[in-house]
Amino acid sequence: MKPNHNENDTMTSAILVTGGAGYAGSHTVAALLERPDTDVDIVVVDNLSNAYRPEGQKKPEPLRIIEEMTEKTIHFYDIDIRDAAGLCRIFENHNIDCVIHFAALKAVAESVEKPLEYYQANITGTCTLFEVMRKYGVHKLVYSSSCTVYGEPERLPLDEGHPTGAGLTSPYGRSKYFCEEIMKDLCRSDPKWMVISLRYFNPVGAHPSGKIGEDPNGIPNNLMPYISQVAVGRLKELVVFGADYPTVDGTGVRDYIHVVDLAEGHVKAVKLFKQKGFSGFHAVNLGTGTGYSVLQLLSAFEKASGRKIPHRVAGRRAGDIAANVADPALAQRLLGWRAARGLADMCADTWRWQRTHPNGYRGE
Ligand code: UFG
């Protein structure tokens, strides 16, 4: 693929999005391309381990749809981020200015069964990417982190000053924590690095068009896709994991954040790199500051879908905490970002996607 050139015959600057065909990644690609002031190329690298590309098609389905929606081109590479030579080719072909790094494995329970696979993908992959970035003099990075780095909360809401790394229960969680520590060391080693580590709370929802959304492989582990698959008739009933927590109704409380708000948080983070004097490592929560219980989410979804969702209460799921809520103040101060979409939007948008795509991107 030839690099794009602008009128002055300089290469158009580009944002590299790793894992850009996945759930959070694809919504961020859409948010970047939907902005009228985006004049950068978007380059996606994804090994398709959790994304769908129909046979014979060049680009993964969510990216094809985003191209159609925005009438803009996305450069796509089917490459694993552990493939240093492959990554180098991308940096040779494009004028990469910054990287948004989503690519990772993310199933908590699976990570307990397959720790090496998780450390390989999430840590070796991340270090390989950083080495290639350094080689090509690219030091701007937005990292896809998780509130899981806080472990069992000592206090709520969780602010970024809360300790991290203690009491983590899965290799997945530890991989996110280790990567944050690696990025801190990188920033200490060279002031050129600018790193924004976005600690996601619980991303849910879908693009309001209903054309892109979450498409988990197999039976979903997370609450919202599970509920929406019950609503659409793909699964029989929701199993509520524990109703004896010290919460509003005994079920687990989480800070659900609309994936489009999450995506916009990344756009704001990229803009911060332009600020004079910005450097070093910054961890920032992306959450709303409001928690909802499993039963509250269930009831909001029933309202949005107009369907009754069969459910039963069972025992607690190992490793779960009672409640998790973000303090989103730093995101507002540093990024000028706050979540704009509430629980009703999250449910309505999830339902629009699920009802029109009962089997996700794969169709019937
Ligand atoms: N839940 C159910 N039934 C289900 C699925 C979930 O009752 O079938 C409950 C859980 O017990 C929890 C709540 O719904 O109380 C939310 O569970 P999710 O699995 O949707 O989300 P988690 O908060 O457990 O996990 C999320 C991310 C992880 C991340 C973690 C950090 O999915 O990647 O937050 O706290 F590590």
CSV table of N, CA, C and O in Angstrom, one decimal, residues 289-356:
chain,number,residue,atom,x,y,z
A,289,GLY,N,-19.4,7.7,37.1
A,289,GLY,CA,-19.6,8.1,38.5
A,289,GLY,C,-20.8,7.6,39.1
A,289,GLY,O,-21.1,7.9,40.3
A,290,THR,N,-21.7,6.9,38.3
A,290,THR,CA,-22.9,6.4,38.9
A,290,THR,C,-22.9,4.8,38.7
A,290,THR,O,-22.6,4.4,37.6
A,291,GLY,N,-23.3,4.1,39.8
A,291,GLY,CA,-23.3,2.7,39.7
A,291,GLY,C,-24.7,2.2,39.6
A,291,GLY,O,-25.7,2.8,40.1
A,292,TYR,N,-24.9,1.1,38.9
A,292,TYR,CA,-26.2,0.4,38.8
A,292,TYR,C,-26.0,-1.1,39.2
A,292,TYR,O,-25.0,-1.7,38.8
A,293,SER,N,-27.0,-1.6,39.8
A,293,SER,CA,-27.0,-3.1,40.2
A,293,SER,C,-27.4,-3.9,39.0
A,293,SER,O,-27.9,-3.4,38.0
A,294,VAL,N,-27.2,-5.2,39.1
A,294,VAL,CA,-27.6,-6.1,38.0
A,294,VAL,C,-29.1,-6.0,37.8
A,294,VAL,O,-29.5,-5.9,36.7
A,295,LEU,N,-29.9,-6.0,38.9
A,295,LEU,CA,-31.3,-5.9,38.7
A,295,LEU,C,-31.8,-4.6,38.2
A,295,LEU,O,-32.7,-4.5,37.4
A,296,GLN,N,-31.1,-3.5,38.5
A,296,GLN,CA,-31.4,-2.2,37.9
A,296,GLN,C,-31.1,-2.2,36.4
A,296,GLN,O,-31.9,-1.6,35.6
A,297,LEU,N,-30.0,-2.8,36.0
A,297,LEU,CA,-29.7,-2.9,34.6
A,297,LEU,C,-30.7,-3.7,33.8
A,297,LEU,O,-31.2,-3.4,32.8
A,298,LEU,N,-31.0,-4.8,34.5
A,298,LEU,CA,-32.0,-5.8,33.9
A,298,LEU,C,-33.4,-5.0,33.7
A,298,LEU,O,-34.0,-5.1,32.6
A,299,SER,N,-33.8,-4.3,34.7
A,299,SER,CA,-35.1,-3.6,34.5
A,299,SER,C,-35.0,-2.5,33.5
A,299,SER,O,-36.0,-2.3,32.7
A,300,ALA,N,-33.9,-1.8,33.4
A,300,ALA,CA,-33.8,-0.8,32.4
A,300,ALA,C,-33.8,-1.4,31.0
A,300,ALA,O,-34.3,-0.8,30.0
A,301,PHE,N,-33.2,-2.6,30.9
A,301,PHE,CA,-33.2,-3.3,29.6
A,301,PHE,C,-34.6,-3.8,29.2
A,301,PHE,O,-35.0,-3.7,28.0
A,302,GLU,N,-35.3,-4.2,30.2
A,302,GLU,CA,-36.7,-4.7,29.9
A,302,GLU,C,-37.5,-3.5,29.3
A,302,GLU,O,-38.3,-3.7,28.4
A,303,LYS,N,-37.3,-2.4,29.9
A,303,LYS,CA,-38.0,-1.2,29.5
A,303,LYS,C,-37.6,-0.8,28.1
A,303,LYS,O,-38.5,-0.5,27.2
A,304,ALA,N,-36.3,-0.8,27.8
A,304,ALA,CA,-35.8,-0.4,26.5
A,304,ALA,C,-36.3,-1.4,25.4
A,304,ALA,O,-36.6,-1.0,24.3
A,305,SER,N,-36.4,-2.7,25.7
A,305,SER,CA,-36.7,-3.7,24.7
A,305,SER,C,-38.1,-4.0,24.7
A,305,SER,O,-38.6,-4.6,23.7
A,306,GLY,N,-38.9,-3.7,25.7
A,306,GLY,CA,-40.3,-4.0,25.8
A,306,GLY,C,-40.4,-5.6,26.0
A,306,GLY,O,-41.5,-6.1,25.7
A,307,ARG,N,-39.4,-6.2,26.4
A,307,ARG,CA,-39.4,-7.7,26.6
A,307,ARG,C,-39.1,-8.1,28.0
A,307,ARG,O,-38.3,-7.4,28.7
A,308,LYS,N,-39.8,-9.1,28.5
A,308,LYS,CA,-39.5,-9.7,29.8
A,308,LYS,C,-38.3,-10.5,29.7
A,308,LYS,O,-38.1,-11.3,28.8
A,309,ILE,N,-37.3,-10.4,30.6
A,309,ILE,CA,-36.1,-11.1,30.6
A,309,ILE,C,-36.1,-12.2,31.7
A,309,ILE,O,-35.9,-11.8,32.9
A,310,PRO,N,-36.2,-13.4,31.4
A,310,PRO,CA,-36.2,-14.5,32.4
A,310,PRO,C,-34.9,-14.5,33.1
A,310,PRO,O,-33.8,-14.3,32.5
A,311,HIS,N,-34.9,-14.6,34.5
A,311,HIS,CA,-33.7,-14.6,35.2
A,311,HIS,C,-33.9,-15.4,36.5
A,311,HIS,O,-35.0,-15.5,37.0
A,312,ARG,N,-32.8,-15.9,37.0
A,312,ARG,CA,-32.8,-16.5,38.4
A,312,ARG,C,-31.5,-16.2,39.1
A,312,ARG,O,-30.5,-15.9,38.5
A,313,VAL,N,-31.6,-16.2,40.4
A,313,VAL,CA,-30.5,-15.9,41.2
A,313,VAL,C,-29.7,-17.1,41.6
A,313,VAL,O,-30.3,-18.1,41.9
A,314,ALA,N,-28.4,-17.1,41.4
A,314,ALA,CA,-27.5,-18.2,41.8
A,314,ALA,C,-26.4,-17.6,42.7
A,314,ALA,O,-26.5,-16.5,43.1
A,315,GLY,N,-25.4,-18.5,43.0
A,315,GLY,CA,-24.3,-18.0,43.9
A,315,GLY,C,-23.4,-17.0,43.3
A,315,GLY,O,-23.5,-16.7,42.1
A,316,ARG,N,-22.5,-16.4,44.1
A,316,ARG,CA,-21.6,-15.4,43.6
A,316,ARG,C,-20.6,-16.0,42.6
A,316,ARG,O,-20.3,-17.2,42.7
A,317,ARG,N,-20.1,-15.2,41.7
A,317,ARG,CA,-19.1,-15.7,40.7
A,317,ARG,C,-17.7,-15.4,41.4
A,317,ARG,O,-17.5,-14.3,41.9
A,318,ALA,N,-16.8,-16.4,41.3
A,318,ALA,CA,-15.5,-16.2,41.9
A,318,ALA,C,-14.8,-15.0,41.4
A,318,ALA,O,-14.8,-14.7,40.2
A,319,GLY,N,-14.2,-14.3,42.3
A,319,GLY,CA,-13.4,-13.1,41.9
A,319,GLY,C,-14.2,-11.8,41.7
A,319,GLY,O,-13.6,-10.7,41.5
A,320,ASP,N,-15.5,-11.9,41.8
A,320,ASP,CA,-16.3,-10.7,41.7
A,320,ASP,C,-16.3,-9.8,42.9
A,320,ASP,O,-16.2,-10.3,44.1
A,321,ILE,N,-16.4,-8.5,42.7
A,321,ILE,CA,-16.5,-7.6,43.9
A,321,ILE,C,-17.9,-7.1,44.0
A,321,ILE,O,-18.7,-7.2,43.0
A,322,ALA,N,-18.2,-6.5,45.2
A,322,ALA,CA,-19.6,-6.1,45.4
A,322,ALA,C,-19.9,-4.9,44.5
A,322,ALA,O,-21.0,-4.8,43.8
A,323,ALA,N,-19.1,-3.9,44.6
A,323,ALA,CA,-19.4,-2.6,43.9
A,323,ALA,C,-18.2,-1.9,43.3
A,323,ALA,O,-17.1,-2.1,43.9
A,324,ASN,N,-18.3,-1.2,42.2
A,324,ASN,CA,-17.2,-0.6,41.6
A,324,ASN,C,-17.8,0.7,40.9
A,324,ASN,O,-18.7,0.6,40.1
A,325,VAL,N,-17.3,1.9,41.3
A,325,VAL,CA,-17.8,3.1,40.7
A,325,VAL,C,-16.6,4.1,40.6
A,325,VAL,O,-15.7,4.1,41.4
A,326,ALA,N,-16.6,4.7,39.4
A,326,ALA,CA,-15.5,5.6,39.1
A,326,ALA,C,-15.7,7.0,39.7
A,326,ALA,O,-16.8,7.5,39.8
A,327,ASP,N,-14.6,7.7,40.1
A,327,ASP,CA,-14.6,9.1,40.3
A,327,ASP,C,-14.1,9.7,38.9
A,327,ASP,O,-12.9,9.5,38.5
A,328,PRO,N,-15.0,10.3,38.1
A,328,PRO,CA,-14.6,10.7,36.8
A,328,PRO,C,-14.1,12.2,36.7
A,328,PRO,O,-13.9,12.7,35.7
A,329,ALA,N,-13.7,12.7,37.9
A,329,ALA,CA,-13.3,14.1,38.0
A,329,ALA,C,-12.1,14.4,37.2
A,329,ALA,O,-12.0,15.5,36.5
A,330,LEU,N,-11.1,13.5,37.2
A,330,LEU,CA,-9.8,13.8,36.5
A,330,LEU,C,-10.0,13.8,35.0
A,330,LEU,O,-9.5,14.7,34.3
A,331,ALA,N,-10.9,13.0,34.5
A,331,ALA,CA,-11.2,12.9,33.1
A,331,ALA,C,-11.7,14.3,32.6
A,331,ALA,O,-11.4,14.8,31.6
A,332,GLN,N,-12.6,14.8,33.5
A,332,GLN,CA,-13.2,16.1,33.2
A,332,GLN,C,-12.1,17.2,33.2
A,332,GLN,O,-12.0,18.0,32.3
A,333,ARG,N,-11.2,17.2,34.2
A,333,ARG,CA,-10.2,18.2,34.4
A,333,ARG,C,-9.1,18.1,33.3
A,333,ARG,O,-8.8,19.1,32.7
A,334,LEU,N,-8.6,16.9,33.1
A,334,LEU,CA,-7.5,16.8,32.2
A,334,LEU,C,-7.9,16.7,30.7
A,334,LEU,O,-7.3,17.3,29.8
A,335,LEU,N,-9.0,15.9,30.4
A,335,LEU,CA,-9.4,15.7,29.0
A,335,LEU,C,-10.5,16.6,28.6
A,335,LEU,O,-10.9,16.7,27.4
A,336,GLY,N,-11.2,17.2,29.6
A,336,GLY,CA,-12.4,18.0,29.2
A,336,GLY,C,-13.5,17.0,28.8
A,336,GLY,O,-14.3,17.3,27.9
A,337,TRP,N,-13.5,15.8,29.3
A,337,TRP,CA,-14.4,14.8,29.0
A,337,TRP,C,-15.4,14.4,30.1
A,337,TRP,O,-14.9,14.3,31.2
A,338,ARG,N,-16.6,14.2,29.8
A,338,ARG,CA,-17.5,13.5,30.7
A,338,ARG,C,-18.5,12.7,30.0
A,338,ARG,O,-18.9,13.0,28.8
A,339,ALA,N,-19.0,11.7,30.6
A,339,ALA,CA,-20.0,10.8,29.9
A,339,ALA,C,-21.3,11.6,29.7
A,339,ALA,O,-21.8,12.3,30.6
A,340,ALA,N,-21.8,11.5,28.5
A,340,ALA,CA,-23.0,12.2,28.1
A,340,ALA,C,-24.3,11.3,28.0
A,340,ALA,O,-25.4,11.8,28.0
A,341,ARG,N,-24.0,10.0,28.0
A,341,ARG,CA,-25.1,9.1,27.8
A,341,ARG,C,-25.5,8.3,29.0
A,341,ARG,O,-24.6,7.8,29.7
A,342,GLY,N,-26.7,8.2,29.3
A,342,GLY,CA,-27.2,7.5,30.5
A,342,GLY,C,-27.6,6.0,30.3
A,342,GLY,O,-27.5,5.5,29.2
A,343,LEU,N,-28.1,5.4,31.3
A,343,LEU,CA,-28.5,4.0,31.3
A,343,LEU,C,-29.5,3.7,30.2
A,343,LEU,O,-29.4,2.6,29.5
A,344,ALA,N,-30.5,4.6,30.1
A,344,ALA,CA,-31.5,4.3,29.1
A,344,ALA,C,-30.9,4.3,27.6
A,344,ALA,O,-31.3,3.4,26.8
A,345,ASP,N,-30.0,5.2,27.4
A,345,ASP,CA,-29.3,5.2,26.1
A,345,ASP,C,-28.5,3.9,25.9
A,345,ASP,O,-28.5,3.3,24.8
A,346,MET,N,-27.8,3.5,27.0
A,346,MET,CA,-27.0,2.3,26.9
A,346,MET,C,-27.8,1.1,26.5
A,346,MET,O,-27.5,0.3,25.6
A,347,CYS,N,-29.0,1.0,27.1
A,347,CYS,CA,-29.9,-0.1,26.8
A,347,CYS,C,-30.6,0.0,25.5
A,347,CYS,O,-30.6,-1.0,24.7
A,348,ALA,N,-31.0,1.2,25.1
A,348,ALA,CA,-31.7,1.4,23.8
A,348,ALA,C,-30.7,1.1,22.7
A,348,ALA,O,-31.1,0.4,21.7
A,349,ASP,N,-29.5,1.5,22.8
A,349,ASP,CA,-28.5,1.3,21.7
A,349,ASP,C,-28.1,-0.1,21.6
A,349,ASP,O,-27.9,-0.6,20.5
A,350,THR,N,-27.9,-0.7,22.8
A,350,THR,CA,-27.6,-2.2,22.8
A,350,THR,C,-28.7,-3.0,22.1
A,350,THR,O,-28.5,-3.8,21.2
A,351,TRP,N,-29.9,-2.6,22.4
A,351,TRP,CA,-31.1,-3.4,21.9
A,351,TRP,C,-31.2,-3.1,20.4
A,351,TRP,O,-31.5,-4.1,19.6
A,352,ARG,N,-31.0,-1.9,19.9
A,352,ARG,CA,-31.1,-1.6,18.5
A,352,ARG,C,-30.1,-2.5,17.7
A,352,ARG,O,-30.4,-3.1,16.7
A,353,TRP,N,-28.9,-2.6,18.2
A,353,TRP,CA,-27.9,-3.4,17.6
A,353,TRP,C,-28.2,-4.9,17.7
A,353,TRP,O,-28.2,-5.6,16.6
A,354,GLN,N,-28.6,-5.4,18.9
A,354,GLN,CA,-28.9,-6.8,19.0
A,354,GLN,C,-30.1,-7.3,18.3
A,354,GLN,O,-30.1,-8.4,17.7
A,355,ARG,N,-31.2,-6.4,18.2
A,355,ARG,CA,-32.4,-6.8,17.6
A,355,ARG,C,-32.2,-6.9,16.0
A,355,ARG,O,-32.8,-7.7,15.4
A,356,THR,N,-31.3,-6.0,15.5
A,356,THR,CA,-31.1,-6.0,14.1
A,356,THR,C,-30.0,-7.0,13.7
A,356,THR,O,-29.8,-7.3,12.5
